[in-house]
Tab-separated table of C-alpha atoms in Angstrom:
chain	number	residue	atom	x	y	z
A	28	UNK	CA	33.646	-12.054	-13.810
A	29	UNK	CA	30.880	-12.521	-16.268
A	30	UNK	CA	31.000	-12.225	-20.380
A	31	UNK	CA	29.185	-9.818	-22.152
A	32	UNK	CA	27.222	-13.075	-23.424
A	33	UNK	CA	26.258	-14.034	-20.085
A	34	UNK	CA	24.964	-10.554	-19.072
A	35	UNK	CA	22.982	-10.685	-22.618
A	36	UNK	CA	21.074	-13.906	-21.961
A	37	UNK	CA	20.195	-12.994	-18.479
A	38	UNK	CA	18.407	-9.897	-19.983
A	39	UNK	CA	17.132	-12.067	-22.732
A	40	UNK	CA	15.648	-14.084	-19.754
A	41	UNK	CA	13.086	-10.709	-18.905
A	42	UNK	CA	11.168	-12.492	-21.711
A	43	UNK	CA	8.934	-14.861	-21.415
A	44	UNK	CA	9.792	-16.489	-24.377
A	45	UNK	CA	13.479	-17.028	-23.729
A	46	UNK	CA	12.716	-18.166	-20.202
A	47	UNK	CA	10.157	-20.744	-22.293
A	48	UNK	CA	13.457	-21.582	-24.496
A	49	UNK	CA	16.404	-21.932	-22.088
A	50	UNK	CA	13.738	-23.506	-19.011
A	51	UNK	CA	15.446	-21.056	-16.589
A	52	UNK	CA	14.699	-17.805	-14.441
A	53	UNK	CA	15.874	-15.326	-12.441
A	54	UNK	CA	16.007	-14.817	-9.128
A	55	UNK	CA	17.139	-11.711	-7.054
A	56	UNK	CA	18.456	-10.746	-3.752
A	57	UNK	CA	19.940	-11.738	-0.734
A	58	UNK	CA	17.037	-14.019	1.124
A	59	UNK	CA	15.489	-14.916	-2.513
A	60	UNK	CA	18.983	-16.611	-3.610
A	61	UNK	CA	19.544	-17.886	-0.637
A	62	UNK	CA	15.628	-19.541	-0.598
A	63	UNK	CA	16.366	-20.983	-4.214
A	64	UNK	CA	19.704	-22.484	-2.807
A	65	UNK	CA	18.387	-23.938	-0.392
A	66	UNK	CA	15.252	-25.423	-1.943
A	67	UNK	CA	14.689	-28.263	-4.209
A	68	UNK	CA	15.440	-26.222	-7.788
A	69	UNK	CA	18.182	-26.176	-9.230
A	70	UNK	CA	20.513	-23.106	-9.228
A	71	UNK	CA	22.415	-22.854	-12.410
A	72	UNK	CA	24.886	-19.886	-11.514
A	73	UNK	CA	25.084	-17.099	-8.505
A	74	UNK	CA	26.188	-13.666	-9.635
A	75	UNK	CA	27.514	-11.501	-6.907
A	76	UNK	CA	28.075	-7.288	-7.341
A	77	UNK	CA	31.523	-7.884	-5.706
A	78	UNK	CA	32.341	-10.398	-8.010
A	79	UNK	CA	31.019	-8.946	-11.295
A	80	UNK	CA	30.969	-4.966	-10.367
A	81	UNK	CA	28.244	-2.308	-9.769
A	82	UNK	CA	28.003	-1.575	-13.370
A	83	UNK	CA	27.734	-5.329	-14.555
A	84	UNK	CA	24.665	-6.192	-11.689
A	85	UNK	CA	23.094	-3.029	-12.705
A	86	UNK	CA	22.931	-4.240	-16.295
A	87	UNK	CA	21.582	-7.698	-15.455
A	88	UNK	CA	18.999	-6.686	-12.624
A	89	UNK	CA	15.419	-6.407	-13.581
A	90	UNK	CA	14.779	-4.113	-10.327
A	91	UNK	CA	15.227	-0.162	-10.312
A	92	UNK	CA	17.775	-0.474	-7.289
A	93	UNK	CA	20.084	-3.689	-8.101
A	94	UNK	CA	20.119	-6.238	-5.900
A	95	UNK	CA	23.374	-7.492	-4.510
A	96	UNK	CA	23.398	-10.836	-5.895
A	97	UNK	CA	21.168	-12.729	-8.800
A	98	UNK	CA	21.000	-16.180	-9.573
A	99	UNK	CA	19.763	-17.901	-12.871
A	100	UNK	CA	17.258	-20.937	-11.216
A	101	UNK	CA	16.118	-24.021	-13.393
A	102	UNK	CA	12.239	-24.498	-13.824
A	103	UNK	CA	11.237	-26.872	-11.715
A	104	UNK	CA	8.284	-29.173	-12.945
A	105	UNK	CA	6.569	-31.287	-10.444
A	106	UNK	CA	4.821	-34.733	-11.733
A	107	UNK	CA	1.087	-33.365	-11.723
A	108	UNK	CA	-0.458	-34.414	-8.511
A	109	UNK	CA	-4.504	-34.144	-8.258
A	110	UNK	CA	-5.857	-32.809	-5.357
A	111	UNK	CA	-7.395	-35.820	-3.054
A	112	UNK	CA	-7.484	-34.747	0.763
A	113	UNK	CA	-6.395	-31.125	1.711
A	114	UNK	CA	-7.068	-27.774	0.699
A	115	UNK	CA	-5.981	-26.845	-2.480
A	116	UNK	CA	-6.182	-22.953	-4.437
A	117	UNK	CA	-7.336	-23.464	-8.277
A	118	UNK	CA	-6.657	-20.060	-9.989
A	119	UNK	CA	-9.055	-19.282	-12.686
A	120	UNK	CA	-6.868	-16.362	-15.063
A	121	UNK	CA	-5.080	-14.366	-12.508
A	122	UNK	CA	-3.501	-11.722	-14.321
A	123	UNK	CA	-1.583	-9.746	-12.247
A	124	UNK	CA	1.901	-10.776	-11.838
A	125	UNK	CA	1.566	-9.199	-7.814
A	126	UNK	CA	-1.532	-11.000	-7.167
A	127	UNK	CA	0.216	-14.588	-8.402
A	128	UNK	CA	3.208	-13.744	-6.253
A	129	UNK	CA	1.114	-12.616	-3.339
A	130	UNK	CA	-1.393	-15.409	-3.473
A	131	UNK	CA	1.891	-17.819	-3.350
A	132	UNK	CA	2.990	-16.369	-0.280
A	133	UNK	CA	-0.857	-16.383	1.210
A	134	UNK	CA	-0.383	-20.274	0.100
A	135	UNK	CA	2.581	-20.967	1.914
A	136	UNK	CA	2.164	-19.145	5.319
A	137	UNK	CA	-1.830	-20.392	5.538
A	138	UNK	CA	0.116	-24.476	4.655
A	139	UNK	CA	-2.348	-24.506	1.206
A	140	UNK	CA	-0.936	-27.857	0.244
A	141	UNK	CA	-0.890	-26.988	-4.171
A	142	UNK	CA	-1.946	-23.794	-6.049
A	143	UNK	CA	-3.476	-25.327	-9.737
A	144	UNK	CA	-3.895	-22.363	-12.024
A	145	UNK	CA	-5.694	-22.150	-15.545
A	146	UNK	CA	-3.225	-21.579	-18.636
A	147	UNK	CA	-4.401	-17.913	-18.821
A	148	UNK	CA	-3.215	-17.294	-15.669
A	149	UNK	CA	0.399	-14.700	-15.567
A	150	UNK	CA	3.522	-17.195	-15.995
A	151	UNK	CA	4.859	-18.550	-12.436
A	152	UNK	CA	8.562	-17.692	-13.926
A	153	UNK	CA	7.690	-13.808	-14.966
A	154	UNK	CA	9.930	-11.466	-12.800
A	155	UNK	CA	7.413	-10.216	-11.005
A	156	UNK	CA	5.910	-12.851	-9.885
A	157	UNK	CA	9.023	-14.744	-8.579
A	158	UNK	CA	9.945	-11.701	-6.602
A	159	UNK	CA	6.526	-10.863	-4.919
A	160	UNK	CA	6.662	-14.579	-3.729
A	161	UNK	CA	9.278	-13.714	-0.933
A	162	UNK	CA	10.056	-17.316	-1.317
A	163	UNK	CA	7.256	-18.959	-1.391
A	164	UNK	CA	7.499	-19.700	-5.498
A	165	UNK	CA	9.886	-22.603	-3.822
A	166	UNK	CA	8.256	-24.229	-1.440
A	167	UNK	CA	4.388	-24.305	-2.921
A	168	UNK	CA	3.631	-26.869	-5.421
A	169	UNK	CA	2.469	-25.148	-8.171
A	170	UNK	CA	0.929	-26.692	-10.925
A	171	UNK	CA	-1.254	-25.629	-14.466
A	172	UNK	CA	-4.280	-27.488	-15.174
A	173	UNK	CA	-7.659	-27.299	-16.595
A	174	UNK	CA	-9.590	-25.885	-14.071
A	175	UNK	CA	-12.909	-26.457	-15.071
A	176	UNK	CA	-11.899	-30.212	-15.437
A	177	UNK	CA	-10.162	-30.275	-12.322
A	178	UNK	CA	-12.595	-29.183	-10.280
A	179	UNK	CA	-15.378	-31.416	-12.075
A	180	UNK	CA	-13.718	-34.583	-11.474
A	181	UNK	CA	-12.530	-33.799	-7.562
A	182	UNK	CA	-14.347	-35.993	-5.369
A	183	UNK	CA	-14.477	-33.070	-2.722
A	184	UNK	CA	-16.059	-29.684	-1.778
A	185	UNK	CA	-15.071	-27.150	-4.520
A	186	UNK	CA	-15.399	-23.362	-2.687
A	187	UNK	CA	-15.457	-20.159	-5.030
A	188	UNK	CA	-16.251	-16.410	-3.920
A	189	UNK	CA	-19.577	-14.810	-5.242
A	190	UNK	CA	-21.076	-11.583	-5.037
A	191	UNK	CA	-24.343	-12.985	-4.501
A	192	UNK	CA	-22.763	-16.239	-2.490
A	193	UNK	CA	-23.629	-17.024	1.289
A	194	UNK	CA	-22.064	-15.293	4.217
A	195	UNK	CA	-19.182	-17.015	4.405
A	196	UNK	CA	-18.663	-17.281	8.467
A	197	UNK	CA	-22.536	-18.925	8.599
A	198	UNK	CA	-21.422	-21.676	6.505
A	199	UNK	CA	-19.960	-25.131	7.290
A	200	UNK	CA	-16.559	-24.876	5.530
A	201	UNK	CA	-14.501	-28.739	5.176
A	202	UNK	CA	-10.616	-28.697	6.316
A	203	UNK	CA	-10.246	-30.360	2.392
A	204	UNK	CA	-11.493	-28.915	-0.559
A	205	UNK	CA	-10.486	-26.663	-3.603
A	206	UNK	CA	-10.823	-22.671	-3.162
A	207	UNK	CA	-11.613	-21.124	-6.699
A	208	UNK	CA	-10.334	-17.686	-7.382
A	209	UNK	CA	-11.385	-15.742	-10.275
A	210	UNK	CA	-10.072	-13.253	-12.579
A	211	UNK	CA	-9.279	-9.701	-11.055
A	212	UNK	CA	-12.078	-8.565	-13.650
A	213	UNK	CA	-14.545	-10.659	-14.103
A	214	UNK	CA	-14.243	-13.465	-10.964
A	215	UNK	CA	-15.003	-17.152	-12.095
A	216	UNK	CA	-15.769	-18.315	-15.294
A	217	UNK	CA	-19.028	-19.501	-15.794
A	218	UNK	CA	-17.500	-22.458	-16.767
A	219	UNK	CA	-15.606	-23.505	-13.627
A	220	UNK	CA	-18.581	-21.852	-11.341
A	221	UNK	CA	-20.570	-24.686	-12.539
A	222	UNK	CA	-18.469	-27.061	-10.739
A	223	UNK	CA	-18.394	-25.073	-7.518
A	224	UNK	CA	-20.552	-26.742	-4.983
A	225	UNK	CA	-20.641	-23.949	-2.306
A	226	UNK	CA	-20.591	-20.282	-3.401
A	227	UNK	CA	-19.246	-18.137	-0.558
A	228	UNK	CA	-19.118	-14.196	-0.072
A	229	UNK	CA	-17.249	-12.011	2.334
A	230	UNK	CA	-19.612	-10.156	4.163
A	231	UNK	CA	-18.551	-6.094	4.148
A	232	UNK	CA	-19.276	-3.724	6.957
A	233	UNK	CA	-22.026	-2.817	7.867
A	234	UNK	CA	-23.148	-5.728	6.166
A	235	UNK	CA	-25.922	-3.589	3.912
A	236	UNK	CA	-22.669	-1.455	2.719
A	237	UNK	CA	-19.700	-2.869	0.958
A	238	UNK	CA	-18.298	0.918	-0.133
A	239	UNK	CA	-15.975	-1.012	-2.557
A	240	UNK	CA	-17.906	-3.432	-5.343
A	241	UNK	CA	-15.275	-5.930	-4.320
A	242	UNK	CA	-12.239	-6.677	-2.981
A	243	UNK	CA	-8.374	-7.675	-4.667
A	244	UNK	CA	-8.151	-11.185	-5.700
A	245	UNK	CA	-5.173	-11.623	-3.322
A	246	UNK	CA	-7.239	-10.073	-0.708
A	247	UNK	CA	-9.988	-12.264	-1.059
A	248	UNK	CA	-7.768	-15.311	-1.377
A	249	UNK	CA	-6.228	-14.184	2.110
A	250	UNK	CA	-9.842	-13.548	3.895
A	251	UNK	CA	-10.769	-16.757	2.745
A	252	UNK	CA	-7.828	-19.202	3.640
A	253	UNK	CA	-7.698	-17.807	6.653
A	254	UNK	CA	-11.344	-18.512	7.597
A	255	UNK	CA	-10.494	-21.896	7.062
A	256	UNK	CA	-7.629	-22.251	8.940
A	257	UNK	CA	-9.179	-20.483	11.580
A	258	UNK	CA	-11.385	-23.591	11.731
A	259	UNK	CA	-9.337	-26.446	11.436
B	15	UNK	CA	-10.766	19.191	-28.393
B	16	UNK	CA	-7.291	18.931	-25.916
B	17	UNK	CA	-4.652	21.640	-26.758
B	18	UNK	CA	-1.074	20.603	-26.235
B	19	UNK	CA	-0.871	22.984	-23.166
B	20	UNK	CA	-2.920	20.307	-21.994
B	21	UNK	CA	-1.217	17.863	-23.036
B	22	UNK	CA	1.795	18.798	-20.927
B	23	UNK	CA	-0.217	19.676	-18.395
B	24	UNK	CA	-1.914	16.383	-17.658
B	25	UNK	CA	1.395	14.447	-18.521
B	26	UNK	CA	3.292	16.686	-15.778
B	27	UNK	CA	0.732	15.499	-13.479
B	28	UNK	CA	2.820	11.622	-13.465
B	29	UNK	CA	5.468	13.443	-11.379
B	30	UNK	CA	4.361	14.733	-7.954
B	31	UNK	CA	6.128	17.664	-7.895
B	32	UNK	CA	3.649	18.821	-10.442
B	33	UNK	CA	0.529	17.356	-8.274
B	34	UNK	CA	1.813	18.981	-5.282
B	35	UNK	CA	2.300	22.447	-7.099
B	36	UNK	CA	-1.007	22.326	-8.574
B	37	UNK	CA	-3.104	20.281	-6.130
B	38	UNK	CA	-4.535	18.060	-8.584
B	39	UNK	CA	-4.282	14.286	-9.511
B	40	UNK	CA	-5.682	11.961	-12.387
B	41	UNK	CA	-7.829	9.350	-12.718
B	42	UNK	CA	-8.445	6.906	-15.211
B	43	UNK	CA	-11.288	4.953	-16.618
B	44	UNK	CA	-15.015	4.658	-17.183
B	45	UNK	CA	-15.496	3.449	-13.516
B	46	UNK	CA	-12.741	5.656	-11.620
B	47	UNK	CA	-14.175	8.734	-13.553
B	48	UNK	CA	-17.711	8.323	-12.875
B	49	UNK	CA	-17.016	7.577	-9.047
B	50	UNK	CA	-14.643	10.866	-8.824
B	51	UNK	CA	-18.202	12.671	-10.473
B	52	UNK	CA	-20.353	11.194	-8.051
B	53	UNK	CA	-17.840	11.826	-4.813
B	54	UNK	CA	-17.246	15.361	-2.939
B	55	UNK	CA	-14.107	15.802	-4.734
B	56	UNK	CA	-14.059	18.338	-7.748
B	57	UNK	CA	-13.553	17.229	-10.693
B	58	UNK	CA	-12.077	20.207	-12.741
B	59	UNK	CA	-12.475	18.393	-16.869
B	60	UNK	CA	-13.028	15.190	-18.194
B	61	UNK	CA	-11.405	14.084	-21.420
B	62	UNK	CA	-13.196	11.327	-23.944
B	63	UNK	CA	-11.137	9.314	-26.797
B	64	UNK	CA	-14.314	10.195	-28.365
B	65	UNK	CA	-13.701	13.722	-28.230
B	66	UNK	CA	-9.644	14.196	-28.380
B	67	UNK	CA	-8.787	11.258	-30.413
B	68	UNK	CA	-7.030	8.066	-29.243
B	69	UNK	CA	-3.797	9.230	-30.235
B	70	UNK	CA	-4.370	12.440	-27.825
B	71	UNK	CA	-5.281	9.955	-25.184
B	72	UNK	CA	-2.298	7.481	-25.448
B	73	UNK	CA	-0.451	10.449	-24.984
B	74	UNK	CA	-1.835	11.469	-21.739
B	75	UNK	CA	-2.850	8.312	-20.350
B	76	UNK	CA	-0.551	6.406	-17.616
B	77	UNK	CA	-1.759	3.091	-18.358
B	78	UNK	CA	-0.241	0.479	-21.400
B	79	UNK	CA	-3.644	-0.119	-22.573
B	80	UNK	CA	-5.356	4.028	-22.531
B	81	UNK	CA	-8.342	3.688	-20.942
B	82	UNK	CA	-11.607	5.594	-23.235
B	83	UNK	CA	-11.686	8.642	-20.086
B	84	UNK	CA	-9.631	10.354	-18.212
B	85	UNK	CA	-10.143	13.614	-15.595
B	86	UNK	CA	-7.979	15.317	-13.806
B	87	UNK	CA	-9.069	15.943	-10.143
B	88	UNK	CA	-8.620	18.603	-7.452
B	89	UNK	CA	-6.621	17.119	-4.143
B	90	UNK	CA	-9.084	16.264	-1.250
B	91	UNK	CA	-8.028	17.611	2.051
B	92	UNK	CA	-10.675	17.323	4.649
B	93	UNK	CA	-10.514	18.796	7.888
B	94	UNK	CA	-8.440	16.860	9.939
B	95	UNK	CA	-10.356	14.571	12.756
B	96	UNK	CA	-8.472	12.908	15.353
B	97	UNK	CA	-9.539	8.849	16.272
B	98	UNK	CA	-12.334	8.203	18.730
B	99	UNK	CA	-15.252	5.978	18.632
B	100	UNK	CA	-14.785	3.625	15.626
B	101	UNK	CA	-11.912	1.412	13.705
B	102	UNK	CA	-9.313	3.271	12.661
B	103	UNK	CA	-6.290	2.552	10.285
B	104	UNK	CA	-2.783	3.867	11.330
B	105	UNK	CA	-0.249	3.275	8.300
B	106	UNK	CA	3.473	3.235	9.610
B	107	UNK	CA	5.743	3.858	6.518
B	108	UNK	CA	3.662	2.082	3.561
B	109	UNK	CA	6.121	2.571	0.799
B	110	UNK	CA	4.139	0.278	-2.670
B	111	UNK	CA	1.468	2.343	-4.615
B	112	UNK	CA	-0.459	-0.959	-4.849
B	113	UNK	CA	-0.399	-1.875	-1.006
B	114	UNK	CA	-1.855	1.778	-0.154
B	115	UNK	CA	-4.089	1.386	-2.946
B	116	UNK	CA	-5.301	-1.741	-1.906
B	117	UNK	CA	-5.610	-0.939	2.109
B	118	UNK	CA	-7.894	2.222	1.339
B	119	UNK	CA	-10.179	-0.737	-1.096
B	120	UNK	CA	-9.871	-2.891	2.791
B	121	UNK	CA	-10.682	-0.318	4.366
B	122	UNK	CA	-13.585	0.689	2.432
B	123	UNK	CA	-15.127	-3.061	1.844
B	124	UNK	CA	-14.597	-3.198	6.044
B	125	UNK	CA	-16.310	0.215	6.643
B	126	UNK	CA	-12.918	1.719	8.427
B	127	UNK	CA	-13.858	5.045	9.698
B	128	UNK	CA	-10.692	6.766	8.389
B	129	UNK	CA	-7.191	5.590	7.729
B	130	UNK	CA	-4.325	7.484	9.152
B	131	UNK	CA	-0.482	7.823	6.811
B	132	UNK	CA	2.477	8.819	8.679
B	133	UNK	CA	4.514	11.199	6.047
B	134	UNK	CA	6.817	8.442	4.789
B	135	UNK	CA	3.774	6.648	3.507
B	136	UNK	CA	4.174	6.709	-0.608
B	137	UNK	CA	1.737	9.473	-1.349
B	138	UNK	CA	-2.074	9.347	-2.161
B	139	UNK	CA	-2.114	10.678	-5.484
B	140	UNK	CA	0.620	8.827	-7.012
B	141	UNK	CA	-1.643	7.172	-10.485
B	142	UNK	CA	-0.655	3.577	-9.023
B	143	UNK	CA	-2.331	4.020	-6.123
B	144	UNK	CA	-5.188	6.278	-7.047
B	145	UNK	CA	-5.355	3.248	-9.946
B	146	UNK	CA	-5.158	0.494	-7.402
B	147	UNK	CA	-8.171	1.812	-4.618
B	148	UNK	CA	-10.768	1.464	-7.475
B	149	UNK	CA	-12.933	4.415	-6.674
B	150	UNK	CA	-12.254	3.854	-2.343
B	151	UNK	CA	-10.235	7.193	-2.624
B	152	UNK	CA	-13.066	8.906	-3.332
B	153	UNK	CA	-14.769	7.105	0.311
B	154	UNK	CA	-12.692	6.746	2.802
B	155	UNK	CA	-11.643	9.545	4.890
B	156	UNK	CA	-7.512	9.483	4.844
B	157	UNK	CA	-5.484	11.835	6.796
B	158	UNK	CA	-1.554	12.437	7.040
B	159	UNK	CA	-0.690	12.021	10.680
B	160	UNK	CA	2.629	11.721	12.855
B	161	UNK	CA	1.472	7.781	13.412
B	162	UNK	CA	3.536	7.552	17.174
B	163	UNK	CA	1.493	11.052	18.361
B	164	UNK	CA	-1.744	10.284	17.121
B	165	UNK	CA	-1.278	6.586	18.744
B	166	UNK	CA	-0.116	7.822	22.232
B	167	UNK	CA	-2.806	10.066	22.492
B	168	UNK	CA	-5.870	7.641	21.489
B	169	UNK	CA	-7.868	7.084	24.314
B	170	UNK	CA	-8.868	3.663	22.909
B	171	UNK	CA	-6.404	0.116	22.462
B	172	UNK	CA	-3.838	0.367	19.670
B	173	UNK	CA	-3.613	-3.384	18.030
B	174	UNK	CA	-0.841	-4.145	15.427
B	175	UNK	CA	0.645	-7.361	14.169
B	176	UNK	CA	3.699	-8.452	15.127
B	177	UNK	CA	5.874	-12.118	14.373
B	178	UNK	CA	5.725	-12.801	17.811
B	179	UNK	CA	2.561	-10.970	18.833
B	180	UNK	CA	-0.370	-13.322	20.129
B	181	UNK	CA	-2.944	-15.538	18.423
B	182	UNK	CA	-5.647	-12.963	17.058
B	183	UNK	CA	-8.145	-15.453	17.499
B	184	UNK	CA	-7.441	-15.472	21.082
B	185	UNK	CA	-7.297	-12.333	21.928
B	186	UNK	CA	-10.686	-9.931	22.419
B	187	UNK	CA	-10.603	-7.362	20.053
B	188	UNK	CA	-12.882	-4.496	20.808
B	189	UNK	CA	-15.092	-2.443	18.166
B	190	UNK	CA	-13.267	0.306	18.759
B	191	UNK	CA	-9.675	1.061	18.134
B	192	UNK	CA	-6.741	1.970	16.004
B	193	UNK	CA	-5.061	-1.088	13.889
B	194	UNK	CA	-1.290	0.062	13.076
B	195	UNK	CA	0.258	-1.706	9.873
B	196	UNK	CA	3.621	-1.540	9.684
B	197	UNK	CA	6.389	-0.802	6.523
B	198	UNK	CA	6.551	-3.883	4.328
B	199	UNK	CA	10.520	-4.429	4.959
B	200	UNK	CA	10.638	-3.338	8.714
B	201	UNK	CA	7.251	-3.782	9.830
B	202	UNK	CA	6.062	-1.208	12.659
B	203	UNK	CA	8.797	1.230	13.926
B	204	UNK	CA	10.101	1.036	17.350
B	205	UNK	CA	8.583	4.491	18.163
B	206	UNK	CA	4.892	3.662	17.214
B	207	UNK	CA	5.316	-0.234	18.257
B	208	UNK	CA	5.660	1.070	22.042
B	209	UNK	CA	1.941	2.860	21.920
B	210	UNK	CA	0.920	-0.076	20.709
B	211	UNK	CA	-1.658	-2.248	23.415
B	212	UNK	CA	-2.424	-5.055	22.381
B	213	UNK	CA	0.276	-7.462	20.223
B	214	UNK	CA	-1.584	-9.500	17.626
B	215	UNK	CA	-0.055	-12.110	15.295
B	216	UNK	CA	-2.168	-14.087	12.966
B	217	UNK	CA	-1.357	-17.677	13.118
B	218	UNK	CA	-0.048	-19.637	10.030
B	219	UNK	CA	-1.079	-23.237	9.179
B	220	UNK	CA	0.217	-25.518	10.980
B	221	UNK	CA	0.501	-23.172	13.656
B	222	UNK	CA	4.436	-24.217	14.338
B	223	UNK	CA	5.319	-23.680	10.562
B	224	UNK	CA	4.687	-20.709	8.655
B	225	UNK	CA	6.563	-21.788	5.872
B	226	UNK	CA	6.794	-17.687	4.352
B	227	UNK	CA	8.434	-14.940	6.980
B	228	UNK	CA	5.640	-12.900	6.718
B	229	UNK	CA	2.812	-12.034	4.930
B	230	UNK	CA	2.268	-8.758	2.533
B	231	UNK	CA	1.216	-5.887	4.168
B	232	UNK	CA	-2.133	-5.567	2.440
B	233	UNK	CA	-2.939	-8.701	2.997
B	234	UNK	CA	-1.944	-9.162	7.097
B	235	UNK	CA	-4.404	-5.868	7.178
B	236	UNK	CA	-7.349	-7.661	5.465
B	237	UNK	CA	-7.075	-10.506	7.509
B	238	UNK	CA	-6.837	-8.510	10.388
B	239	UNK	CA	-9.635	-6.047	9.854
B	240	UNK	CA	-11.908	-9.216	8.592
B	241	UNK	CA	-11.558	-10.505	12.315
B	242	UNK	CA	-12.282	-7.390	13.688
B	243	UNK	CA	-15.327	-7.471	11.854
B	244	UNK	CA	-16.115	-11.008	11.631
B	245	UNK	CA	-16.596	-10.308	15.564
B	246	UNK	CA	-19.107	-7.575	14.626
């Protein structure tokens, strides 16, 4: 069962700034609930279509085929943790709720141990986000900071991705460090590139010939981590 | 001047039923536009804010924020060319705008010779993905292929990723060949997965925990293509 209340706050919970109010989101599907359940957040209440009926899940689901089951999740804030040794991802205004979601699930298959991301970055909680995770929106610690500051007062390497930076695959990359990625617009701030300490690029093929000006943020972030991994 | 005949018209043009019947497409944008003028495709008419009005061009725009230009283009179809000498992309059942849109901006940044859509790929000209290439639609060759036939019949090796495929970085990759990518839920059908050579799998970090299942289809065919030409 579930009251007509109920099925009005978890559509009031589409917006941002009831999920800001009532410090809860929502989570969909089968292998998303099941992630959530059996992660470290806190799962406030499972709704299942056999339990509440086609029509009910079809009013509460944010997705154009309802899922079979939705669960309201607690937001889960972690006691900030500065980065010290590891590699870390500092997001400088990601705005695409798919390129937050994707870059989480880049940061938890390549073992990035926390994703820092600027204020103006899309909210972790926003629909969109939590479902392009596939999970991962549980298990990476996620965290919003200045970046700028952040990546002034690490002790460590601080990577970003240039146009005009050095062939990546040439260059001596640490297994610890912070990887900058910039806004699907207009890259890194000129304030946070000032703290980067080694500017990288991606070399295109032929090398001369990049077709494309650049490449998706999430993309990039992929190429990247994985170059490092590769390494270590 | 736009008259509402063209209004319709261009609005029609969201649906692909309407695309298909009058082989044309639209693109958005100061950057899309100019790329579409500059390509081999023709460009039937391009329509300014500055010259219809912005309330004209909320009206026929796709996007939440109308871009200042829009044109409506005439549907591509080159001459179909089978796979030989060069790196080839063979889509098995992409079904998100974004991910095609962002393989064709891989493919182009890699310098892919031509990328290959089996029919249950989403379609070309849907606005998401024509949206999401930024301008690579107008570069890289793309045919529509039966994936299993056109991979049984390549001379060459036939990579694709699978979970338990082996350590890319292991394996020699040659300059030449045909990279399958496989549907984001079910990865590469059984059909096209037995023409497939060589088994790749790109390893997470650590390499005994991947923490995610998997990794989103756009981005395991970045990383992939990257090593192909990261070897040169």
């Amino acid at each position: 069962m579930i009251t007509s209340t109920e099925i009005k706050f978890i559509k009031s919970l589409s917006q941002k700034k009831f999920r800001d109010e009532y410090g809860v989101f929502v989570v969909e599907g089968e292998k998303m609930v099941q992630e959530a359940l059996n992660s470290g957040f806190e799962v406030e209440k499972v709704y299942r279509k056999e339990d509440i009926g086609e029509a009910a899940m079809a009013r509460i689901s944010a997705l154009s085929s309802p899922s079979p089951v939705l669960a309201v999740v607690k937001q889960h804030s972690r006691p900030f943790k500065a980065p010290c040794q590891g590699l870390y991802l500092a997001l400088d205004g990601i705005r695409d709720p798919g390129n937050l979601g994707t870059i989480l699930r880049i940061a938890d298959w390549f073992g990035i141990d926390a994703v820092y991301a600027s204020e103006d970055t899309v909210e972790l909680y926003n629909p969109k986000v939590v479902q392009s995770t596939m999970g991962a929106i549980f298990r990476v610690p996620f965290y919003t900071a200045d970046i700028p500051l952040l990546c002034s007062s690490y002790k460590g390497k601080v990577y970003g991705t240039f146009l005009d930076g050095e062939n990546m695959y040439k260059k001596d990359l640490e297994a610890s460090g912070i990887i900058v990625i910039g806004n699907e617009a207009n890259g890194i701030s000129e304030e946070t590139a000032a703290c980067v300490t080694d500017r990288l690029y991606i070399p295109p093929y032929p090398a001369d010939d990049p077709g494309s000006e650049s490449l998706n943020a999430a993309v990039a972030t992929a190429v990247t981590v994985a170059e490092f991994r590769r390494r270590g």
